[in-house]
């Protein structure tokens, strides 16, 4: 029994000696790498990964005491073989896998690492559908194509192209990138007009067929998203198809930059095929560490006789190794152990030789993944840190223009500030700026060695003419008339369209399609809807540019203004014996008359004490007031004003009289000569407020506008189609089944009124839309025809076409306005108020001055009153002399005495006050002499 216990103890000690102590670092940690050795990316990545492992093992600050063991597997550019190689790699108990470079293999391997809890860090799988939500153990250590496609969309938007053709490899990598490209373009109001998918491993004939079909489309902006190892064959084929000539635009994703960077100068025989294209490349900032690594990589490549050069994927592969190494270091520092356990769901059946039981689960996989997500280091590619979506922060691209024997940098794109000629590192130090003015790129030399920006599209070479819908209606054929044949359309709109088409720098064959039976007006909204459903390519005619139509079609610049107006019947007003009273309302007459009398009274008060013409008997003075007041109406007053206040009031009043006379004359002239509306409709407001029926042109947008915008009941609206129906409905009037007015667009109304003189436009034009040509959404033809319309306008041809179709009205220009109205008090109350205030102010000044004189007069009498009979006799004589017809009041200070004072001439008052002052001085002298005599 004791011997058995001793044996067990010895075995336990041996096991403990064989296993590392708890908390002790292992001597080596295995890390796997998956890539294709013989590929553009693989040749750069393989050497970069090996150099990174050597640098990690040589750095005492990382994995101290633990050696990083690298195990590589060649995926051979095959999804099946790559999967087998990945499974063989998992049998070797690796704690992390760097790679793969293929997005397709990445989808398959991600399922494996999810099951075995082994973090997968890819430096080249850019497919954005490799998401963390589906593959939690997948981590992308390069820039996702999500950002690259947004960079492409920014370039397309910068040059204002609206349609592109996407040429892509038909696998997970290609389809995922193009899907994001479509969303990115849609955010810029652009779209992918055609998708040209190239099957994997296609030969030259297949590629040629795909490019030929893409060249038949109208877009000349091609976005190429294929694999680096087969992409150059595409440009060789495109060159044979003459698709690298002027007028074409090629935007290529970062695969081509990897090819160009990897190629030695002696291997660039294909440069002639790619002149003028735009290429994106992952941006890696310049640094000392990057320069040293490039030098070390080149030296090692020469020693190994590697024929290719380094590309940007090599930098990401190098940083991936360091990211894994630092994560493992943190993992071990936290006391974690590297252990593997069997997966109970993986077992070998009796008939299977796959040895699935050799695949082990990494027990610390979740903890290592968390350490990877916490990475925050500065590598060769810049800052290596992951955001909440597990993408690298600060994604950025260089934008290159291929020319000559190399390429030149024309700008940058960053997720921080968009396009810029400044490097992202400079922009990161400033606030983000995505304004249109901030987006900049240097000049580009395009295919064909031209510097002018290509238009980006041509008319498609599929032999189909442009299907142009033309409304065929029974009236207003001067505007547009759709004939029976494809070339029989005519009218004002057709002539402008044909003239604009001739100004385009490329031929556009057109086929006019008449819409309607020629008996009833077609519905214009239905014609526009046919464009949105691809039944028509365009619509030409009197199509108003209104809000609901712009949502489904693209309109050109308006070629004519066509606001809505109201047409109503008019008749010559019959003159009456009392027509001279009509210019003013009753209130206006009353207030004007009252103001005349008020001003006359005010002037009489101001002039009565100083002006003999305003004095006399009461009857004479009343007559003077009325005569003076109303004679000013004709500026025929004979009384002169002598006081300053009177003259001031008269000047203001004469100005008021001038305004009143002028307004009365103008209004009376208008009333006696103007044509009056038979229905009483004078504008939009009372038309809407009335309950009268309203006519409109059938098929046009007017009906919806009246109902939706003006809230007019549909029961009041009467559709009309022809000019004769317009005239008949207006002649009958609302009482006989007709309409009170018609609402239509100005050009149509001009044609109608040119032959019907007893109708007139009522009020003002109350909308400001115009007519334009409609095309499918984002059609480049809309923009080019808008430019052509502006050119027609500047050259005067637009006006000449207008004059050919719109003749002068046969009725002449006899109408001088409609619906003349009476002038009310509201038009003059401000003027009247100012006049009344001035009169009141003048009265206040006058009575203030009178009161002051009266006070002085009373004081002079009290001081100079004689005490003896002689003095009394003298005073009586003075008053008698002053007012011979009136007895002198015995006591001053009463209201009656004040009125008598006011009625007295101011000149006489001054004489009396002067005598009293003199008598006072004489009386004072006489009294002193008497006292002297008495004393003697």
XYZ file of C-alpha atoms in Angstrom, residues 198-892:
695
model
C -17.270 38.816 -64.753
C -17.345 35.168 -63.656
C -14.244 34.003 -61.742
C -11.484 32.439 -63.830
C -13.003 33.810 -67.062
C -11.025 33.694 -70.265
C -10.432 36.627 -72.606
C -13.504 35.888 -74.723
C -15.829 36.111 -71.714
C -14.229 39.339 -70.526
C -14.498 40.793 -74.029
C -18.196 39.909 -74.217
C -18.891 41.533 -70.819
C -17.074 44.727 -71.803
C -18.794 44.867 -75.185
C -22.234 44.761 -73.554
C -21.160 47.409 -71.021
C -19.978 49.623 -73.875
C -23.446 49.478 -75.431
C -24.865 51.348 -72.458
C -24.990 55.146 -72.204
C -22.693 55.513 -69.176
C -19.018 56.099 -69.880
C -17.968 56.061 -66.221
C -16.677 52.578 -65.345
C -15.918 51.459 -61.796
C -13.728 48.349 -61.846
C -13.664 46.066 -58.793
C -11.894 42.789 -59.621
C -8.998 40.652 -58.354
C -5.385 41.899 -58.647
C -4.119 38.768 -60.350
C -6.582 38.825 -63.278
C -7.541 42.499 -63.525
C -4.846 43.648 -65.945
C -6.257 41.392 -68.652
C -9.441 43.478 -68.488
C -7.658 46.655 -69.603
C -5.895 44.865 -72.405
C -9.272 43.738 -73.699
C -10.804 47.202 -73.169
C -7.991 48.725 -75.214
C -8.751 46.372 -78.106
C -12.402 47.477 -77.910
C -11.267 51.146 -78.060
C -12.697 51.775 -74.600
C -9.575 53.565 -73.364
C -10.065 56.534 -75.702
C -11.210 60.051 -74.897
C -14.683 60.368 -73.407
C -14.263 57.338 -71.150
C -13.738 57.444 -67.382
C -12.201 54.563 -65.436
C -12.231 54.509 -61.630
C -10.425 51.475 -60.238
C -10.394 50.212 -56.662
C -7.216 49.508 -54.690
C -6.440 46.194 -56.380
C -4.767 48.038 -59.271
C -2.643 50.120 -56.906
C -1.389 46.856 -55.409
C -0.521 45.605 -58.895
C 1.293 48.807 -59.881
C 3.204 49.016 -56.599
C 4.237 45.360 -56.857
C 5.468 45.594 -60.425
C 9.092 46.338 -61.196
C 9.771 49.087 -63.721
C 10.875 46.493 -66.279
C 7.507 44.728 -66.022
C 5.286 47.698 -66.820
C 4.615 46.979 -70.472
C 0.878 47.323 -69.905
C 1.054 50.974 -68.799
C -0.137 52.141 -72.214
C -3.458 50.400 -71.584
C -4.283 52.290 -68.391
C -3.336 55.879 -69.185
C -5.679 58.434 -67.569
C -7.504 56.168 -65.142
C -8.155 57.050 -61.488
C -6.931 54.555 -58.892
C -7.553 54.320 -55.158
C -4.921 53.060 -52.726
C -5.032 52.587 -48.952
C -3.411 55.583 -47.353
C -0.428 54.863 -45.103
C 1.267 57.910 -43.562
C 4.968 58.433 -44.047
C 7.128 57.669 -41.001
C 10.654 56.648 -40.061
C 9.494 53.141 -39.144
C 7.833 52.769 -42.525
C 10.971 53.836 -44.369
C 13.108 51.382 -42.398
C 10.675 48.562 -43.081
C 10.614 49.278 -46.823
C 14.401 49.217 -46.905
C 14.508 45.965 -44.935
C 11.834 44.365 -47.126
C 13.640 45.336 -50.344
C 16.941 43.976 -49.075
C 15.341 40.697 -48.100
C 13.531 40.478 -51.436
C 16.781 40.918 -53.342
C 18.446 38.235 -51.236
C 15.608 35.843 -52.006
C 15.400 36.904 -55.668
C 11.764 37.963 -55.270
C 10.704 39.610 -58.525
C 7.832 41.718 -57.177
C 7.880 44.831 -55.013
C 6.103 45.839 -51.815
C 2.495 47.066 -51.811
C 0.208 48.516 -49.145
C -1.152 45.094 -48.154
C 2.334 44.206 -46.924
C 2.101 47.074 -44.398
C -1.227 45.789 -43.081
C 0.128 42.237 -42.851
C 3.109 43.508 -40.822
C 0.859 45.454 -38.449
C -1.438 42.425 -38.087
C 1.409 40.363 -36.652
C 2.244 43.076 -34.140
C -1.422 43.432 -33.201
C -1.669 39.707 -32.460
C 1.640 39.703 -30.588
C 0.640 42.549 -28.269
C -2.770 41.000 -27.663
C -1.148 37.666 -26.693
C 1.255 39.558 -24.442
C -1.663 41.239 -22.638
C -3.488 37.921 -22.520
C -0.562 36.224 -20.782
C 0.062 39.175 -18.462
C -3.479 38.824 -17.161
C -2.649 35.315 -15.943
C -4.460 33.423 -18.681
C -3.216 30.066 -19.872
C -3.124 28.732 -23.408
C -5.196 25.568 -23.295
C -7.166 23.622 -25.862
C -10.037 21.229 -25.308
C -11.887 18.785 -27.493
C -15.166 19.795 -29.101
C -17.745 17.129 -28.205
C -19.674 17.863 -31.415
C -16.609 16.986 -33.540
C -15.934 13.257 -33.609
C -14.703 10.779 -36.191
C -17.158 8.229 -37.531
C -16.035 4.723 -38.236
C -16.018 5.230 -41.996
C -14.424 8.729 -42.013
C -10.750 9.586 -42.361
C -11.098 13.364 -41.907
C -9.780 13.226 -38.316
C -12.166 15.946 -37.140
C -11.334 15.097 -33.539
C -7.949 16.744 -33.991
C -9.640 20.176 -34.155
C -9.526 21.673 -30.671
C -11.322 24.613 -29.095
C -9.078 27.381 -27.805
C -10.279 27.883 -24.250
C -8.943 31.437 -24.044
C -10.240 32.535 -27.439
C -12.854 34.945 -26.081
C -10.324 36.634 -23.765
C -7.761 36.956 -26.579
C -10.418 38.426 -28.879
C -11.224 41.078 -26.275
C -7.530 41.966 -26.031
C -7.412 42.338 -29.824
C -10.402 44.680 -29.747
C -8.620 46.829 -27.158
C -5.591 47.292 -29.425
C -4.327 50.849 -29.636
C -0.887 51.023 -31.229
C 0.858 53.037 -33.938
C 2.023 50.858 -36.787
C 3.272 51.269 -40.308
C -0.293 52.022 -41.478
C -0.892 54.644 -38.797
C -3.092 54.235 -35.762
C -4.238 50.651 -35.264
C -7.457 50.810 -33.251
C -10.905 49.344 -33.764
C -14.225 51.163 -33.458
C -17.504 49.762 -32.185
C -18.148 48.074 -35.564
C -14.676 46.456 -35.452
C -13.396 48.593 -38.323
C -10.097 50.411 -38.248
C -10.470 54.014 -37.184
C -9.535 56.836 -39.548
C -9.887 54.989 -42.884
C -8.338 56.951 -45.742
C -7.327 56.481 -49.376
C -4.841 58.039 -51.759
C -6.367 59.015 -55.099
C -3.963 58.481 -57.993
C -4.040 59.388 -61.663
C -2.089 57.035 -63.928
C -0.021 58.764 -66.570
C 3.246 58.159 -68.375
C 5.248 55.403 -66.728
C 3.709 55.807 -63.281
C 1.021 57.597 -61.319
C 0.684 60.912 -59.544
C -1.231 61.829 -56.404
C -4.253 64.084 -57.079
C -5.767 64.047 -53.605
C -7.002 62.064 -50.640
C -10.255 60.733 -49.298
C -10.869 60.198 -45.619
C -13.950 59.241 -43.690
C -13.248 62.329 -41.597
C -13.500 65.135 -44.184
C -14.078 63.572 -47.605
C -12.004 64.662 -50.600
C -9.052 66.949 -50.030
C -5.641 67.821 -51.399
C -4.331 67.972 -47.821
C -3.203 64.748 -46.182
C -5.572 63.141 -43.654
C -3.036 63.644 -40.857
C -3.388 67.422 -41.311
C -7.175 67.247 -41.448
C -7.409 65.180 -38.261
C -6.081 68.204 -36.375
C -8.936 70.401 -37.660
C -12.723 70.233 -37.293
C -14.326 67.940 -39.886
C -15.455 69.770 -43.013
C -17.584 68.004 -45.631
C -18.968 71.118 -47.285
C -19.067 71.199 -51.074
C -16.463 73.963 -51.227
C -14.037 71.921 -49.116
C -14.049 68.932 -51.509
C -11.041 69.318 -53.790
C -8.813 67.315 -56.118
C -5.951 68.298 -58.361
C -6.393 68.282 -62.144
C -6.633 64.954 -63.954
C -5.314 63.804 -67.317
C -8.125 61.609 -68.632
C -7.949 58.760 -71.165
C -7.075 60.090 -74.564
C -4.612 62.535 -72.985
C -7.264 65.227 -72.436
C -7.608 67.574 -69.471
C -11.280 68.514 -69.963
C -13.605 66.545 -67.712
C -15.432 63.903 -69.799
C -19.180 64.211 -69.982
C -19.407 60.683 -68.611
C -22.104 59.372 -70.900
C -23.138 59.089 -74.527
C -26.335 58.168 -76.233
C -26.510 54.358 -75.989
C -25.207 52.440 -78.985
C -28.069 49.965 -78.965
C -29.784 51.458 -82.012
C -32.930 52.533 -80.162
C -34.122 56.135 -80.633
C -35.297 58.270 -77.752
C -38.995 57.622 -77.111
C -40.517 61.091 -76.670
C -44.128 61.338 -75.531
C -46.163 64.205 -77.018
C -49.719 65.059 -75.897
C -52.232 64.820 -78.729
C -55.154 67.108 -77.837
C -57.903 68.868 -79.777
C -56.929 72.471 -79.046
C -54.010 74.782 -78.385
C -52.167 73.156 -81.265
C -49.951 76.226 -81.397
C -48.276 74.856 -78.276
C -47.975 71.174 -79.164
C -49.657 68.831 -81.606
C -48.919 65.139 -81.766
C -49.396 63.892 -85.303
C -50.210 60.384 -86.470
C -46.658 59.577 -87.551
C -43.466 59.518 -85.458
C -42.174 62.671 -87.187
C -45.422 64.666 -87.476
C -45.312 66.432 -84.113
C -45.365 70.216 -84.310
C -45.911 73.294 -82.214
C -44.047 75.822 -80.135
C -42.721 73.242 -77.637
C -41.626 70.870 -80.392
C -39.675 73.597 -82.181
C -37.817 74.523 -79.010
C -37.033 70.862 -78.298
C -35.682 70.286 -81.805
C -33.600 73.457 -81.672
C -32.118 72.403 -78.310
C -31.362 68.876 -79.564
C -29.381 70.327 -82.478
C -27.121 72.183 -80.046
C -26.032 68.986 -78.278
C -22.478 67.858 -79.092
C -23.716 64.339 -79.915
C -26.534 62.972 -82.051
C -29.786 62.017 -80.331
C -32.244 60.172 -82.582
C -35.799 60.827 -81.396
C -39.115 59.140 -82.050
C -42.218 61.138 -81.093
C -45.026 59.092 -79.589
C -48.463 60.756 -79.643
C -50.369 60.275 -76.387
C -54.131 60.791 -76.715
C -56.861 60.361 -79.318
C -56.949 63.999 -80.445
C -60.568 64.330 -79.298
C -60.114 64.543 -75.539
C -57.172 65.983 -73.662
C -54.829 63.281 -72.279
C -53.940 63.307 -68.594
C -50.542 64.979 -68.295
C -49.683 63.251 -65.014
C -50.208 59.871 -66.692
C -47.700 60.844 -69.386
C -45.116 61.724 -66.740
C -45.810 58.410 -64.984
C -44.986 56.581 -68.207
C -41.494 58.033 -67.980
C -41.028 56.699 -64.463
C -42.179 53.228 -65.574
C -39.750 53.264 -68.550
C -42.547 53.279 -71.124
C -41.186 56.591 -72.378
C -37.745 58.155 -72.269
C -38.958 61.750 -72.324
C -42.038 63.958 -72.609
C -42.211 67.176 -74.654
C -45.070 69.659 -74.566
C -46.734 72.155 -72.268
C -45.711 70.269 -69.122
C -45.653 72.484 -66.049
C -42.820 71.857 -63.597
C -44.767 71.173 -60.419
C -43.827 69.483 -57.175
C -45.441 66.061 -57.584
C -43.925 65.607 -61.059
C -40.367 66.428 -60.004
C -40.503 63.456 -57.636
C -40.769 60.958 -60.498
C -39.086 62.721 -63.431
C -36.159 64.998 -64.193
C -37.077 68.348 -65.764
C -34.981 70.715 -67.810
C -34.579 74.424 -67.347
C -37.987 76.116 -67.990
C -38.220 77.415 -71.538
C -41.232 79.673 -70.827
C -42.953 81.093 -67.754
C -46.466 79.736 -67.370
C -48.117 80.934 -64.175
C -51.840 80.562 -63.537
C -54.229 83.436 -64.272
C -57.995 83.973 -64.141
C -60.056 84.796 -67.251
C -63.539 86.282 -66.878
C -66.096 87.920 -69.229
C -66.020 91.690 -69.357
C -68.465 94.342 -70.628
C -68.340 98.070 -71.205
C -69.724 99.905 -68.182
C -72.795 102.107 -68.896
C -72.372 105.724 -67.840
C -74.928 107.267 -65.448
C -75.950 110.753 -64.377
C -74.328 110.200 -60.977
C -71.061 108.687 -62.227
C -69.153 111.674 -60.866
C -69.915 110.460 -57.310
C -68.444 106.980 -57.834
C -64.736 107.753 -57.352
C -65.192 108.120 -53.572
C -67.132 106.062 -51.101
C -69.829 107.683 -48.933
C -67.506 107.714 -45.938
C -64.798 109.346 -48.053
C -67.188 112.068 -49.231
C -68.406 112.789 -45.697
C -64.937 112.963 -44.145
C -63.601 115.086 -47.015
C -66.484 117.577 -46.677
C -66.078 117.765 -42.914
C -62.368 118.377 -43.302
C -63.025 121.203 -45.769
C -65.284 122.975 -43.228
C -62.874 122.256 -40.359
C -59.936 123.779 -42.216
C -62.078 126.817 -43.148
C -62.980 127.388 -39.515
C -59.358 126.978 -38.426
C -58.097 129.501 -40.993
C -60.880 131.972 -40.010
C -59.891 131.725 -36.335
C -56.218 132.236 -37.150
C -56.887 135.200 -39.474
C -59.852 136.930 -37.748
C -57.810 139.205 -35.409
C -55.277 140.299 -38.016
C -56.969 140.116 -41.445
C -59.738 142.533 -42.499
C -60.958 140.030 -45.130
C -62.043 137.667 -42.369
C -64.002 140.305 -40.383
C -67.476 141.817 -40.690
C -70.966 140.877 -39.632
C -71.639 137.291 -38.445
C -73.412 136.493 -41.711
C -70.466 137.746 -43.735
C -67.980 135.765 -41.657
C -69.947 132.481 -42.053
C -70.082 133.014 -45.797
C -66.345 133.734 -45.784
C -65.616 130.440 -44.005
C -67.573 128.335 -46.511
C -66.357 130.264 -49.547
C -62.747 130.000 -48.481
C -63.030 126.270 -47.638
C -64.496 125.049 -50.897
C -62.728 127.527 -53.178
C -59.419 125.935 -52.142
C -60.572 122.803 -53.955
C -59.921 124.648 -57.206
C -57.139 126.838 -55.802
C -59.463 129.842 -56.442
C -59.674 131.338 -52.942
C -59.509 135.163 -53.077
C -58.816 135.807 -49.394
C -55.203 136.358 -48.538
C -53.714 134.935 -45.342
C -51.443 137.249 -43.394
C -50.669 135.339 -40.194
C -47.812 132.826 -40.099
C -50.023 130.118 -38.618
C -52.691 130.671 -41.205
C -50.272 130.429 -44.067
C -48.732 127.235 -42.624
C -52.115 125.555 -42.307
C -53.087 126.700 -45.795
C -49.926 125.223 -47.355
C -50.587 121.830 -45.778
C -54.222 121.961 -46.777
C -53.460 122.845 -50.383
C -51.164 119.797 -50.574
C -54.004 117.610 -49.284
C -56.368 119.166 -51.824
C -53.861 118.423 -54.602
C -53.760 114.724 -53.634
C -57.546 114.511 -53.387
C -58.046 116.211 -56.776
C -55.492 113.975 -58.514
C -56.968 110.794 -57.037
C -60.505 111.840 -57.892
C -59.559 112.653 -61.466
C -57.733 109.373 -62.010
C -60.506 107.305 -60.471
C -63.247 109.052 -62.396
C -61.335 108.594 -65.650
C -60.931 104.875 -64.927
C -64.585 104.452 -64.028
C -65.798 106.198 -67.195
C -63.441 104.291 -69.544
C -62.764 100.880 -67.953
C -64.467 97.630 -68.820
C -66.305 96.091 -65.901
C -66.549 92.402 -65.042
C -69.897 90.865 -65.776
C -69.672 88.402 -62.891
C -68.065 90.697 -60.361
C -64.949 88.489 -60.067
C -61.979 90.797 -59.546
C -59.265 88.415 -58.371
C -58.319 85.117 -56.782
C -59.683 85.889 -53.328
C -63.290 86.578 -54.258
C -63.215 83.787 -56.860
C -62.304 81.290 -54.134
C -64.781 82.833 -51.682
C -67.656 82.696 -54.160
C -69.689 79.585 -54.914
C -69.533 80.074 -58.680
C -68.373 77.334 -61.083
C -64.791 77.530 -62.393
C -63.507 76.175 -65.679
C -60.087 74.589 -66.251
C -58.237 72.820 -69.052
C -58.856 69.099 -68.844
C -55.828 66.902 -68.256
C -53.615 69.620 -66.806
C -52.418 70.047 -63.218
C -54.812 72.970 -62.613
C -57.567 70.782 -61.198
C -55.335 69.267 -58.516
C -53.953 72.697 -57.671
C -57.405 74.225 -57.179
C -58.512 71.334 -54.974
C -55.341 70.675 -52.971
C -53.921 74.168 -52.609
C -56.973 76.444 -52.702
C -59.470 73.989 -51.137
C -62.057 74.557 -53.852
C -64.698 71.769 -53.926
C -64.433 69.486 -56.952
C -68.152 70.074 -57.629
C -67.361 73.662 -58.637
C -64.805 72.647 -61.270
C -65.798 72.216 -64.914
C -63.320 70.537 -67.328
C -62.951 72.204 -70.726
C -60.866 71.024 -73.680
C -61.102 73.403 -76.620
C -60.929 77.136 -77.151
C -64.539 77.124 -78.310
C -65.594 75.391 -75.102
C -63.811 78.145 -73.176
C -65.782 80.856 -74.990
C -69.142 79.053 -74.780
C -68.808 78.391 -71.048
C -67.882 82.007 -70.297
C -70.682 83.369 -72.523
C -73.338 81.234 -70.855
C -72.215 82.236 -67.392
C -72.978 80.428 -64.134
C -76.744 80.977 -64.425
C -77.009 79.137 -67.746
C -74.755 76.173 -67.083
C -71.518 77.927 -67.866
C -68.690 79.152 -65.664
C -67.944 82.445 -63.951
C -64.223 82.304 -64.772
C -61.522 80.025 -66.167
C -58.189 79.294 -64.493
C -55.404 78.327 -66.893
C -51.730 78.910 -67.664
C -50.669 82.211 -69.183
C -49.507 80.915 -72.631
C -52.845 79.126 -73.147
C -54.746 82.230 -72.035
C -52.762 84.382 -74.463
C -53.799 82.106 -77.337
C -57.426 82.170 -76.195
C -57.588 85.950 -75.804
C -55.958 86.527 -79.200
C -59.284 85.622 -80.840
C -61.838 86.401 -78.087
C -61.848 90.079 -77.231
C -64.672 90.280 -74.738
C -62.819 88.300 -72.090
C -60.045 89.644 -69.934
C -57.444 88.499 -67.405
C -58.591 89.245 -63.860
C -56.118 90.124 -61.130
C -52.498 89.070 -61.129
C -50.661 85.877 -62.034
C -50.809 83.887 -58.794
C -48.302 81.081 -59.454
C -44.777 81.173 -60.906
C -44.143 77.783 -62.495
C -42.742 77.215 -65.970
C -42.794 74.592 -68.724
C -39.947 72.146 -69.196
C -39.062 68.875 -70.910
C -39.344 65.757 -68.728
C -36.817 62.894 -68.683
C -36.184 59.846 -66.568
C -34.710 60.500 -63.140
C -31.025 61.478 -63.184
C -30.917 61.408 -66.980
C -27.872 63.346 -68.222
C -29.961 64.579 -71.155
C -31.920 66.846 -68.791
C -28.789 68.738 -67.769
C -27.449 68.967 -71.329
C -30.761 70.208 -72.704
C -30.983 72.771 -69.905
C -27.664 74.159 -71.091
C -28.964 74.159 -74.676
C -32.125 76.057 -73.628
C -30.000 78.705 -71.925
C -27.935 78.962 -75.103
C -31.130 79.457 -77.130
C -32.221 82.174 -74.739
C -28.908 84.020 -74.892
C -28.803 83.924 -78.684
C -32.359 85.261 -79.004
C -33.596 82.185 -80.853
C -35.947 81.310 -77.993
C -37.756 84.628 -78.415
C -37.891 84.259 -82.194
C -39.578 80.865 -81.888
C -42.018 82.402 -79.411
C -42.896 85.203 -81.810
C -43.535 82.733 -84.636
C -46.232 80.881 -82.687
C -47.692 83.555 -80.407
C -49.276 86.272 -82.556
C -50.403 89.631 -81.229
C -54.040 89.708 -80.043
C -56.421 90.785 -82.778
C -58.401 92.752 -80.216
C -55.658 95.350 -79.824
C -54.562 96.877 -76.553
C -57.783 98.658 -75.691
C -58.186 97.294 -72.222
C -56.954 99.653 -69.581
C -57.669 97.498 -66.624
C -60.580 95.728 -65.064
C -62.655 96.075 -62.014
C -61.916 99.688 -61.074
C -62.897 100.245 -57.471
C -63.933 103.263 -55.451
C -61.384 105.076 -53.351
C -62.134 104.595 -49.678
C -61.113 106.390 -46.536
C -58.473 103.766 -45.927
C -56.341 105.191 -48.713
C -56.283 108.713 -47.234
C -56.717 108.443 -43.491
C -53.014 109.036 -42.860
C -53.016 112.221 -44.934
C -56.206 113.457 -43.281
C -54.853 112.690 -39.832
C -51.683 114.696 -40.446
C -53.720 117.648 -41.686
C -56.064 117.538 -38.682
C -53.153 117.344 -36.242
C -51.450 120.340 -37.849
C -54.688 122.370 -37.654
C -55.116 121.431 -34.012
C -51.546 122.369 -33.236
C -51.993 125.732 -34.939
C -55.143 126.415 -32.870
C -53.298 125.548 -29.660
C -50.499 127.950 -30.522
C -53.023 130.654 -31.434
C -55.068 130.384 -28.243
C -51.917 130.234 -26.155
C -50.778 133.499 -27.673
C -54.241 135.078 -27.152
C -54.297 134.081 -23.493
C -50.860 135.611 -23.003
C -51.995 138.908 -24.579
C -55.173 138.921 -22.525
C -53.165 138.507 -19.335
C -50.951 141.480 -20.234
C -53.992 143.546 -21.174
C -55.699 142.855 -17.851
C -52.598 143.698 -15.831
C -52.069 147.014 -17.654
C -55.649 148.080 -16.905
C -55.462 147.216 -13.228
C -52.225 149.161 -12.731
C -53.296 152.224 -14.681
C -56.938 152.674 -13.411
C -57.461 156.446 -12.488
C -59.026 157.302 -9.093
C -60.569 160.627 -9.969
C -63.378 161.513 -12.333
C -61.017 162.885 -14.937
C -59.187 159.605 -15.228
C -62.447 157.773 -15.565
C -63.501 160.062 -18.347
C -60.212 159.503 -20.181
C -60.555 155.713 -19.950
C -64.117 155.843 -21.167
C -63.072 157.901 -24.130
C -60.326 155.388 -25.050
C -62.670 152.449 -24.913
C -65.243 154.380 -26.842
C -62.626 155.186 -29.437
C -61.503 151.568 -29.520
C -65.006 150.123 -29.860
C -67.414 152.827 -30.866
C -70.198 150.340 -31.539
C -69.916 148.420 -28.282
C -70.209 149.631 -24.671
C -67.127 149.077 -22.568
C -67.565 146.236 -20.089
C -67.473 147.396 -16.544
C -65.487 144.435 -15.290
C -62.756 142.454 -17.022
